[in-house]
mmCIF file of C-alpha atoms and ligand atoms in Angstrom:
data_model
loop_
_atom_site.group_PDB
_atom_site.id
_atom_site.type_symbol
_atom_site.label_atom_id
_atom_site.label_comp_id
_atom_site.label_asym_id
_atom_site.label_seq_id
_atom_site.Cartn_x
_atom_site.Cartn_y
_atom_site.Cartn_z
ATOM 1 C CA UNK A 1 -19.574 -0.588 -7.839
ATOM 2 C CA UNK A 2 -16.497 -2.693 -8.567
ATOM 3 C CA UNK A 3 -13.098 -1.302 -7.578
ATOM 4 C CA UNK A 4 -9.562 -2.571 -7.079
ATOM 5 C CA UNK A 5 -6.842 -1.327 -4.746
ATOM 6 C CA UNK A 6 -3.176 -2.149 -4.303
ATOM 7 C CA UNK A 7 -1.512 -1.743 -0.915
ATOM 8 C CA UNK A 8 2.044 -2.336 0.307
ATOM 9 C CA UNK A 9 3.111 -4.162 3.445
ATOM 10 C CA UNK A 10 5.275 -2.012 5.708
ATOM 11 C CA UNK A 11 8.281 -2.487 7.969
ATOM 12 C CA UNK A 12 8.339 -0.647 11.271
ATOM 13 C CA UNK A 13 11.440 1.114 12.626
ATOM 14 C CA UNK A 14 9.420 1.733 15.814
ATOM 15 C CA UNK A 15 7.135 -1.246 16.421
ATOM 16 C CA UNK A 16 3.551 -1.636 17.510
ATOM 17 C CA UNK A 17 3.194 -4.317 20.180
ATOM 18 C CA UNK A 18 0.326 -4.045 22.668
ATOM 19 C CA UNK A 19 -2.925 -2.135 22.729
ATOM 20 C CA UNK A 20 -4.548 0.235 25.182
ATOM 21 C CA UNK A 21 -7.954 -0.632 23.690
ATOM 22 C CA UNK A 22 -8.482 -4.066 22.110
ATOM 23 C CA UNK A 23 -11.765 -3.324 20.313
ATOM 24 C CA UNK A 24 -10.661 -0.026 18.837
ATOM 25 C CA UNK A 25 -7.162 -1.343 18.182
ATOM 26 C CA UNK A 26 -5.649 1.681 19.889
ATOM 27 C CA UNK A 27 -1.922 0.997 20.204
ATOM 28 C CA UNK A 28 0.055 1.320 23.416
ATOM 29 C CA UNK A 29 2.532 3.548 21.563
ATOM 30 C CA UNK A 30 3.088 5.490 18.348
ATOM 31 C CA UNK A 31 5.025 3.679 15.614
ATOM 32 C CA UNK A 32 7.021 4.606 12.498
ATOM 33 C CA UNK A 33 7.371 2.578 9.307
ATOM 34 C CA UNK A 34 8.308 2.453 5.638
ATOM 35 C CA UNK A 35 6.085 0.991 2.919
ATOM 36 C CA UNK A 36 7.534 -1.949 0.978
ATOM 37 C CA UNK A 37 7.453 -1.908 -2.823
ATOM 38 C CA UNK A 38 7.661 -5.671 -3.434
ATOM 39 C CA UNK A 39 5.303 -7.060 -0.790
ATOM 40 C CA UNK A 40 1.841 -6.010 -1.886
ATOM 41 C CA UNK A 41 -1.796 -7.059 -1.857
ATOM 42 C CA UNK A 42 -4.298 -6.394 -4.644
ATOM 43 C CA UNK A 43 -7.995 -6.567 -3.746
ATOM 44 C CA UNK A 44 -11.031 -6.261 -5.992
ATOM 45 C CA UNK A 45 -14.447 -5.751 -4.448
ATOM 46 C CA UNK A 46 -17.914 -5.492 -5.867
ATOM 47 C CA UNK A 47 -21.073 -4.639 -3.940
ATOM 48 C CA UNK A 48 -24.230 -5.759 -5.696
ATOM 49 C CA UNK A 49 -27.880 -6.646 -5.189
ATOM 50 C CA UNK A 50 -27.061 -9.826 -7.136
ATOM 51 C CA UNK A 51 -25.173 -11.239 -4.135
ATOM 52 C CA UNK A 52 -27.184 -12.905 -1.395
ATOM 53 C CA UNK A 53 -24.147 -13.232 0.907
ATOM 54 C CA UNK A 54 -20.589 -11.947 1.222
ATOM 55 C CA UNK A 55 -18.016 -14.025 -0.641
ATOM 56 C CA UNK A 56 -14.282 -13.811 0.027
ATOM 57 C CA UNK A 57 -11.713 -15.535 -2.137
ATOM 58 C CA UNK A 58 -7.928 -15.564 -1.689
ATOM 59 C CA UNK A 59 -6.172 -16.391 -4.948
ATOM 60 C CA UNK A 60 -3.508 -19.049 -4.490
ATOM 61 C CA UNK A 61 -3.981 -19.402 -0.741
ATOM 62 C CA UNK A 62 -5.978 -21.197 1.901
ATOM 63 C CA UNK A 63 -8.045 -18.999 4.212
ATOM 64 C CA UNK A 64 -9.404 -19.638 7.678
ATOM 65 C CA UNK A 65 -12.944 -18.899 8.855
ATOM 66 C CA UNK A 66 -11.435 -16.460 11.328
ATOM 67 C CA UNK A 67 -9.743 -14.448 8.573
ATOM 68 C CA UNK A 68 -12.950 -14.307 6.535
ATOM 69 C CA UNK A 69 -14.884 -13.144 9.604
ATOM 70 C CA UNK A 70 -12.413 -10.300 10.134
ATOM 71 C CA UNK A 71 -12.808 -9.222 6.507
ATOM 72 C CA UNK A 72 -16.607 -9.261 6.735
ATOM 73 C CA UNK A 73 -16.443 -7.260 9.993
ATOM 74 C CA UNK A 74 -14.434 -4.640 8.093
ATOM 75 C CA UNK A 75 -17.022 -4.597 5.279
ATOM 76 C CA UNK A 76 -19.735 -4.104 7.914
ATOM 77 C CA UNK A 77 -17.918 -1.042 9.309
ATOM 78 C CA UNK A 78 -17.796 0.517 5.840
ATOM 79 C CA UNK A 79 -21.393 -0.441 4.952
ATOM 80 C CA UNK A 80 -22.553 1.170 8.168
ATOM 81 C CA UNK A 81 -20.867 4.474 7.288
ATOM 82 C CA UNK A 82 -22.212 4.329 3.705
ATOM 83 C CA UNK A 83 -25.677 3.337 4.985
ATOM 84 C CA UNK A 84 -25.787 0.625 2.323
ATOM 85 C CA UNK A 85 -26.772 -2.939 2.921
ATOM 86 C CA UNK A 86 -25.354 -4.585 -0.206
ATOM 87 C CA UNK A 87 -23.438 -7.855 -0.039
ATOM 88 C CA UNK A 88 -19.972 -8.040 -1.549
ATOM 89 C CA UNK A 89 -17.679 -10.252 -3.540
ATOM 90 C CA UNK A 90 -14.025 -9.843 -2.520
ATOM 91 C CA UNK A 91 -11.099 -11.360 -4.386
ATOM 92 C CA UNK A 92 -7.625 -10.783 -3.023
ATOM 93 C CA UNK A 93 -4.115 -11.733 -4.030
ATOM 94 C CA UNK A 94 -0.776 -11.283 -2.265
ATOM 95 C CA UNK A 95 2.368 -11.119 -4.386
ATOM 96 C CA UNK A 96 4.294 -12.810 -1.581
ATOM 97 C CA UNK A 97 3.383 -16.348 -0.556
ATOM 98 C CA UNK A 98 1.629 -16.747 2.765
ATOM 99 C CA UNK A 99 3.974 -19.624 3.541
ATOM 100 C CA UNK A 100 6.772 -17.028 3.453
ATOM 101 C CA UNK A 101 5.571 -15.915 6.865
ATOM 102 C CA UNK A 102 5.296 -12.248 5.863
ATOM 103 C CA UNK A 103 2.304 -10.738 7.624
ATOM 104 C CA UNK A 104 -0.309 -9.906 5.014
ATOM 105 C CA UNK A 105 -2.694 -8.183 7.404
ATOM 106 C CA UNK A 106 -1.222 -4.687 6.885
ATOM 107 C CA UNK A 107 -1.337 -4.721 3.083
ATOM 108 C CA UNK A 108 -4.519 -6.817 3.121
ATOM 109 C CA UNK A 109 -6.635 -4.550 5.322
ATOM 110 C CA UNK A 110 -5.242 -1.390 3.697
ATOM 111 C CA UNK A 111 -6.193 -2.657 0.209
ATOM 112 C CA UNK A 112 -9.594 -3.872 1.405
ATOM 113 C CA UNK A 113 -10.417 -0.563 3.097
ATOM 114 C CA UNK A 114 -9.387 1.610 0.138
ATOM 115 C CA UNK A 115 -11.192 -0.591 -2.407
ATOM 116 C CA UNK A 116 -14.380 -0.944 -0.344
ATOM 117 C CA UNK A 117 -14.586 2.768 0.506
ATOM 118 C CA UNK A 118 -14.338 3.643 -3.202
ATOM 119 C CA UNK A 119 -16.813 0.947 -4.241
ATOM 120 C CA UNK A 120 -19.304 2.311 -1.720
ATOM 121 C CA UNK A 121 -18.651 5.820 -3.037
ATOM 122 C CA UNK A 122 -17.548 7.056 0.357
ATOM 123 C CA UNK A 123 -15.698 10.356 0.185
ATOM 124 C CA UNK A 124 -13.214 9.946 2.999
ATOM 125 C CA UNK A 125 -9.971 11.769 3.737
ATOM 126 C CA UNK A 126 -6.696 9.858 3.958
ATOM 127 C CA UNK A 127 -6.798 10.349 7.726
ATOM 128 C CA UNK A 128 -10.267 8.784 7.937
ATOM 129 C CA UNK A 129 -9.148 5.890 5.730
ATOM 130 C CA UNK A 130 -6.196 5.203 8.036
ATOM 131 C CA UNK A 131 -8.553 5.136 11.022
ATOM 132 C CA UNK A 132 -10.792 2.612 9.261
ATOM 133 C CA UNK A 133 -7.849 0.474 8.151
ATOM 134 C CA UNK A 134 -6.604 0.479 11.778
ATOM 135 C CA UNK A 135 -9.878 -1.051 12.961
ATOM 136 C CA UNK A 136 -9.255 -3.984 10.585
ATOM 137 C CA UNK A 137 -5.629 -4.524 11.579
ATOM 138 C CA UNK A 138 -3.541 -2.014 13.510
ATOM 139 C CA UNK A 139 -0.476 -1.944 11.273
ATOM 140 C CA UNK A 140 -2.710 -1.610 8.173
ATOM 141 C CA UNK A 141 -3.185 2.096 8.908
ATOM 142 C CA UNK A 142 0.529 2.620 8.187
ATOM 143 C CA UNK A 143 0.108 1.125 4.680
ATOM 144 C CA UNK A 144 -2.356 3.826 3.582
ATOM 145 C CA UNK A 145 -0.200 7.021 3.484
ATOM 146 C CA UNK A 146 2.853 7.171 1.227
ATOM 147 C CA UNK A 147 6.517 6.467 1.905
ATOM 148 C CA UNK A 148 7.672 6.912 5.489
ATOM 149 C CA UNK A 149 4.756 6.920 7.907
ATOM 150 C CA UNK A 150 3.979 7.860 11.511
ATOM 151 C CA UNK A 151 1.029 6.241 13.305
ATOM 152 C CA UNK A 152 0.065 8.555 16.174
ATOM 153 C CA UNK A 153 -1.103 6.412 19.085
ATOM 154 C CA UNK A 154 -3.852 8.928 19.987
ATOM 155 C CA UNK A 155 -6.283 8.542 22.860
ATOM 156 C CA UNK A 156 -9.491 7.811 20.927
ATOM 157 C CA UNK A 157 -10.451 6.295 17.597
ATOM 158 C CA UNK A 158 -10.450 9.734 15.935
ATOM 159 C CA UNK A 159 -7.007 10.647 17.216
ATOM 160 C CA UNK A 160 -5.240 7.359 16.406
ATOM 161 C CA UNK A 161 -4.341 7.748 12.743
ATOM 162 C CA UNK A 162 -1.391 7.507 10.373
ATOM 163 C CA UNK A 163 0.225 10.201 8.264
ATOM 164 C CA UNK A 164 3.078 10.408 5.803
ATOM 165 C CA UNK A 165 6.294 11.938 7.171
ATOM 166 C CA UNK A 166 8.124 11.830 3.827
ATOM 167 C CA UNK A 167 7.251 10.520 0.354
ATOM 168 C CA UNK A 168 8.795 7.302 -0.977
ATOM 169 C CA UNK A 169 11.440 9.133 -3.042
ATOM 170 C CA UNK A 170 12.721 11.037 0.000
ATOM 171 C CA UNK A 171 15.461 8.537 0.890
ATOM 172 C CA UNK A 172 16.691 5.687 -1.280
ATOM 173 C CA UNK A 173 16.719 2.962 1.341
ATOM 174 C CA UNK A 174 16.347 -0.774 0.868
ATOM 175 C CA UNK A 175 14.600 -3.400 2.941
ATOM 176 C CA UNK A 176 16.165 -6.710 1.897
ATOM 177 C CA UNK A 177 13.796 -9.305 3.263
ATOM 178 C CA UNK A 178 15.288 -12.716 3.972
ATOM 179 C CA UNK A 179 12.652 -15.425 4.091
ATOM 180 C CA UNK A 180 14.094 -18.244 6.155
ATOM 181 C CA UNK A 181 13.457 -21.924 5.551
ATOM 182 C CA UNK A 182 10.944 -23.836 7.704
ATOM 183 C CA UNK A 183 9.273 -20.968 9.548
ATOM 184 C CA UNK A 184 7.792 -22.183 12.824
ATOM 185 C CA UNK A 185 4.023 -22.240 13.212
ATOM 186 C CA UNK A 186 3.334 -18.869 14.649
ATOM 187 C CA UNK A 187 0.992 -17.214 17.083
ATOM 188 C CA UNK A 188 -0.931 -14.416 15.332
ATOM 189 C CA UNK A 189 -0.259 -10.833 16.354
ATOM 190 C CA UNK A 190 -3.763 -10.106 17.659
ATOM 191 C CA UNK A 191 -3.553 -13.089 20.013
ATOM 192 C CA UNK A 192 0.135 -12.555 20.785
ATOM 193 C CA UNK A 193 -0.355 -8.932 21.833
ATOM 194 C CA UNK A 194 -3.043 -9.875 24.317
ATOM 195 C CA UNK A 195 -0.362 -11.185 26.675
ATOM 196 C CA UNK A 196 1.803 -8.072 26.520
ATOM 197 C CA UNK A 197 1.009 -6.932 30.057
ATOM 198 C CA UNK A 198 2.345 -10.186 31.475
ATOM 199 C CA UNK A 199 5.878 -9.198 30.488
ATOM 200 C CA UNK A 200 7.690 -7.475 33.360
ATOM 201 C CA UNK A 201 9.570 -5.496 30.699
ATOM 202 C CA UNK A 202 6.537 -3.948 29.000
ATOM 203 C CA UNK A 203 6.363 -0.941 31.320
ATOM 204 C CA UNK A 204 10.031 -0.200 30.837
ATOM 205 C CA UNK A 205 9.584 -0.597 27.067
ATOM 206 C CA UNK A 206 6.872 2.062 27.096
ATOM 207 C CA UNK A 207 9.057 4.374 29.197
ATOM 208 C CA UNK A 208 11.977 3.989 26.794
ATOM 209 C CA UNK A 209 9.965 4.510 23.598
ATOM 210 C CA UNK A 210 9.650 8.335 23.473
ATOM 211 C CA UNK A 211 13.436 8.691 23.270
ATOM 212 C CA UNK A 212 13.694 6.081 20.486
ATOM 213 C CA UNK A 213 10.808 7.704 18.600
ATOM 214 C CA UNK A 214 12.567 11.090 18.754
ATOM 215 C CA UNK A 215 15.808 9.503 17.535
ATOM 216 C CA UNK A 216 14.104 7.820 14.557
ATOM 217 C CA UNK A 217 12.407 11.115 13.646
ATOM 218 C CA UNK A 218 15.804 12.864 13.808
ATOM 219 C CA UNK A 219 17.471 10.088 11.780
ATOM 220 C CA UNK A 220 14.809 10.432 9.079
ATOM 221 C CA UNK A 221 15.015 14.211 9.072
ATOM 222 C CA UNK A 222 18.815 14.278 8.803
ATOM 223 C CA UNK A 223 19.020 11.106 6.697
ATOM 224 C CA UNK A 224 21.415 9.793 9.349
ATOM 225 C CA UNK A 225 21.574 6.146 8.324
ATOM 226 C CA UNK A 226 23.627 4.847 11.241
ATOM 227 C CA UNK A 227 21.294 6.435 13.762
ATOM 228 C CA UNK A 228 18.279 4.984 11.921
ATOM 229 C CA UNK A 229 19.854 1.521 11.849
ATOM 230 C CA UNK A 230 21.071 1.502 15.445
ATOM 231 C CA UNK A 231 17.729 2.571 16.866
ATOM 232 C CA UNK A 232 15.769 0.242 14.556
ATOM 233 C CA UNK A 233 17.813 -2.714 15.820
ATOM 234 C CA UNK A 234 17.579 -1.634 19.453
ATOM 235 C CA UNK A 235 13.802 -1.294 19.034
ATOM 236 C CA UNK A 236 13.444 -4.701 17.394
ATOM 237 C CA UNK A 237 15.370 -6.399 20.189
ATOM 238 C CA UNK A 238 13.350 -4.498 22.793
ATOM 239 C CA UNK A 239 10.023 -5.663 21.302
ATOM 240 C CA UNK A 240 11.216 -9.275 21.074
ATOM 241 C CA UNK A 241 12.464 -9.134 24.684
ATOM 242 C CA UNK A 242 8.891 -8.259 25.681
ATOM 243 C CA UNK A 243 7.490 -11.051 23.480
ATOM 244 C CA UNK A 244 9.886 -13.632 24.952
ATOM 245 C CA UNK A 245 9.078 -12.625 28.524
ATOM 246 C CA UNK A 246 5.292 -12.711 28.149
ATOM 247 C CA UNK A 247 3.329 -15.523 29.728
ATOM 248 C CA UNK A 248 3.132 -17.741 27.705
ATOM 249 C CA UNK A 249 6.370 -16.645 26.038
ATOM 250 C CA UNK A 250 6.498 -15.995 22.310
ATOM 251 C CA UNK A 251 9.649 -17.012 20.479
ATOM 252 C CA UNK A 252 9.317 -15.769 16.920
ATOM 253 C CA UNK A 253 13.041 -16.205 16.128
ATOM 254 C CA UNK A 254 14.585 -19.518 15.152
ATOM 255 C CA UNK A 255 18.185 -20.663 14.709
ATOM 256 C CA UNK A 256 18.461 -19.193 11.214
ATOM 257 C CA UNK A 257 17.230 -15.818 12.499
ATOM 258 C CA UNK A 258 20.044 -15.810 15.051
ATOM 259 C CA UNK A 259 22.621 -16.875 12.430
ATOM 260 C CA UNK A 260 21.603 -13.900 10.273
ATOM 261 C CA UNK A 261 21.768 -11.477 13.219
ATOM 262 C CA UNK A 262 25.300 -12.678 13.965
ATOM 263 C CA UNK A 263 26.403 -12.278 10.352
ATOM 264 C CA UNK A 264 24.912 -8.784 10.039
ATOM 265 C CA UNK A 265 26.946 -7.719 13.049
ATOM 266 C CA UNK A 266 30.092 -9.224 11.470
ATOM 267 C CA UNK A 267 29.414 -7.353 8.217
ATOM 268 C CA UNK A 268 29.132 -4.141 10.188
ATOM 269 C CA UNK A 269 32.474 -4.852 11.831
ATOM 270 C CA UNK A 270 33.821 -4.974 8.255
ATOM 271 C CA UNK A 271 32.402 -1.467 7.770
ATOM 272 C CA UNK A 272 29.348 -2.446 5.763
ATOM 273 C CA UNK A 273 26.435 -0.327 7.044
ATOM 274 C CA UNK A 274 23.509 -2.724 7.373
ATOM 275 C CA UNK A 275 21.054 -3.277 10.226
ATOM 276 C CA UNK A 276 18.350 -5.856 10.947
ATOM 277 C CA UNK A 277 14.774 -5.776 12.131
ATOM 278 C CA UNK A 278 12.286 -8.595 12.688
ATOM 279 C CA UNK A 279 8.499 -8.757 13.074
ATOM 280 C CA UNK A 280 6.301 -11.556 14.438
ATOM 281 C CA UNK A 281 8.113 -14.362 12.623
ATOM 282 C CA UNK A 282 11.616 -15.690 11.941
ATOM 283 C CA UNK A 283 12.248 -13.699 8.728
ATOM 284 C CA UNK A 284 14.814 -10.919 8.857
ATOM 285 C CA UNK A 285 14.597 -7.496 7.193
ATOM 286 C CA UNK A 286 17.983 -5.976 6.372
ATOM 287 C CA UNK A 287 17.878 -2.199 6.166
ATOM 288 C CA UNK A 288 20.530 -0.491 4.058
ATOM 289 C CA UNK A 289 21.129 2.404 1.703
ATOM 290 C CA UNK A 290 20.743 1.754 -2.040
ATOM 291 C CA UNK A 291 24.457 2.215 -2.661
ATOM 292 C CA UNK A 292 25.256 -0.857 -0.516
ATOM 293 C CA UNK A 293 22.543 -3.163 -1.898
ATOM 294 C CA UNK A 294 24.821 -5.109 -4.279
ATOM 295 C CA UNK A 295 27.510 -5.804 -1.716
ATOM 296 C CA UNK A 296 24.918 -6.981 0.814
ATOM 297 C CA UNK A 297 23.244 -9.224 -1.761
ATOM 298 C CA UNK A 298 26.662 -10.806 -2.412
ATOM 299 C CA UNK A 299 27.149 -11.403 1.298
ATOM 300 C CA UNK A 300 23.683 -12.963 1.515
ATOM 301 C CA UNK A 301 24.818 -15.618 -0.979
ATOM 302 C CA UNK A 302 27.061 -16.999 1.766
ATOM 303 C CA UNK A 303 24.150 -17.522 4.178
ATOM 304 C CA UNK A 304 22.488 -20.919 4.560
ATOM 305 C CA UNK A 305 18.803 -21.804 4.930
ATOM 306 C CA UNK A 306 17.434 -18.763 3.125
ATOM 307 C CA UNK A 307 14.439 -19.655 0.987
ATOM 308 C CA UNK A 308 13.872 -16.343 -0.738
ATOM 309 C CA UNK A 309 15.251 -12.816 -0.893
ATOM 310 C CA UNK A 310 12.910 -9.892 -1.622
ATOM 311 C CA UNK A 311 14.480 -6.474 -2.254
ATOM 312 C CA UNK A 312 12.064 -3.682 -1.343
ATOM 313 C CA UNK A 313 12.299 0.046 -2.006
ATOM 314 C CA UNK A 314 10.237 2.642 -0.117
ATOM 315 C CA UNK A 315 6.790 2.673 -1.714
ATOM 316 C CA UNK A 316 3.701 4.771 -2.162
ATOM 317 C CA UNK A 317 0.666 4.046 -0.023
ATOM 318 C CA UNK A 318 -2.526 2.143 -0.799
ATOM 319 C CA UNK A 319 -4.219 3.358 -3.980
ATOM 320 C CA UNK A 320 -6.831 2.424 -6.523
ATOM 321 C CA UNK A 321 -5.779 0.680 -9.732
ATOM 322 C CA UNK A 322 -7.728 -0.077 -12.893
ATOM 323 C CA UNK A 323 -6.982 -3.772 -13.401
ATOM 324 C CA UNK A 324 -9.650 -5.855 -11.663
ATOM 325 C CA UNK A 325 -9.046 -9.401 -10.402
ATOM 326 C CA UNK A 326 -12.502 -10.564 -11.621
HETATM 327 O O1 LIG B 1 -1.367 -5.065 12.864
HETATM 328 P P1 LIG B 1 -0.822 -6.394 13.251
HETATM 329 O O2 LIG B 1 -1.703 -7.141 14.154
HETATM 330 O O3 LIG B 1 -0.404 -7.170 12.031
HETATM 331 O O4 LIG B 1 0.524 -6.128 14.118
HETATM 332 C C1 LIG B 1 1.814 -6.020 13.622
HETATM 333 C C2 LIG B 1 2.812 -5.958 14.697
HETATM 334 C C3 LIG B 1 4.263 -6.142 14.303
HETATM 335 O O5 LIG B 1 4.405 -6.483 12.939
HETATM 336 C C4 LIG B 1 4.869 -7.246 15.128
HETATM 337 C C5 LIG B 1 5.050 -4.866 14.585
HETATM 338 C C6 LIG B 1 4.763 -3.703 13.670
HETATM 339 O O6 LIG B 1 4.661 -2.591 14.179
HETATM 340 O O7 LIG B 1 4.684 -3.897 12.446
#
């Protein structure tokens, strides 16, 4: 009853910000993302009569009580379905440092869900696994299917699931992640999203989303990179406008974030096709086609205050692996 899973983080072209049901983590809108090859979590889990309580260990990282509680809640959901009352030992490792400010909840809850379901011998479909991952952390459902993924908002737990639109080898894109120095202490996404209705722009965001979703689907279908980039940027700015106008306001960007945005726009003026997107932190994801990776990496050398650069390819979804962490 010991299994290990590996799951990628993902970057959303259409973002998830705000829920229509907090407990079920039903999103206010559908979202679309790409799995990231170089930002992954590996989780090993064992259920056994030998354990008198659940143990959770993060290798190389500090963990809060709150995070451990969320993990145990997820184990409880799976134990309930399996009708098994065994305690578990969970060991988990991210290949990107937590201090880098990259959200680990998507890869973390996807890996945990896949590993725990297998360890409990649950025979679940991919759709069911995405629904379970969603209950742990919304964006985690998008890390389960492969490649380019659509999370249908749905209107109930059963209808809010993720599915692959295209496999990882469909389009050779890159997500060049720039980790900026001195990330500000941030407000977590669960807490941050709770204030979404206080933004006067949230309603207009929701009204404008169907058109952007259609455009991203068209861009993916036609492999129209400029359309994908333009809408991804527009969407990122739209989500951050909502965040900044919530009460209390959330400013995830810092000065370095803005410097990068400015430079990306200059590079585009020089005919280099590259676009940015940003999640709940100051780090910037640069989206480009593989053929332009080298030139963009050269340009990045000229930027200041970048701590780390991670070049991601589109990746497969969460899956079991044979190498256990304990
Ligand atoms: O699932 P959470 O709580 O980690 O939410 C993630 C939300 C954003 O990263 C800000 C946007 C997105 O869709 O990935």
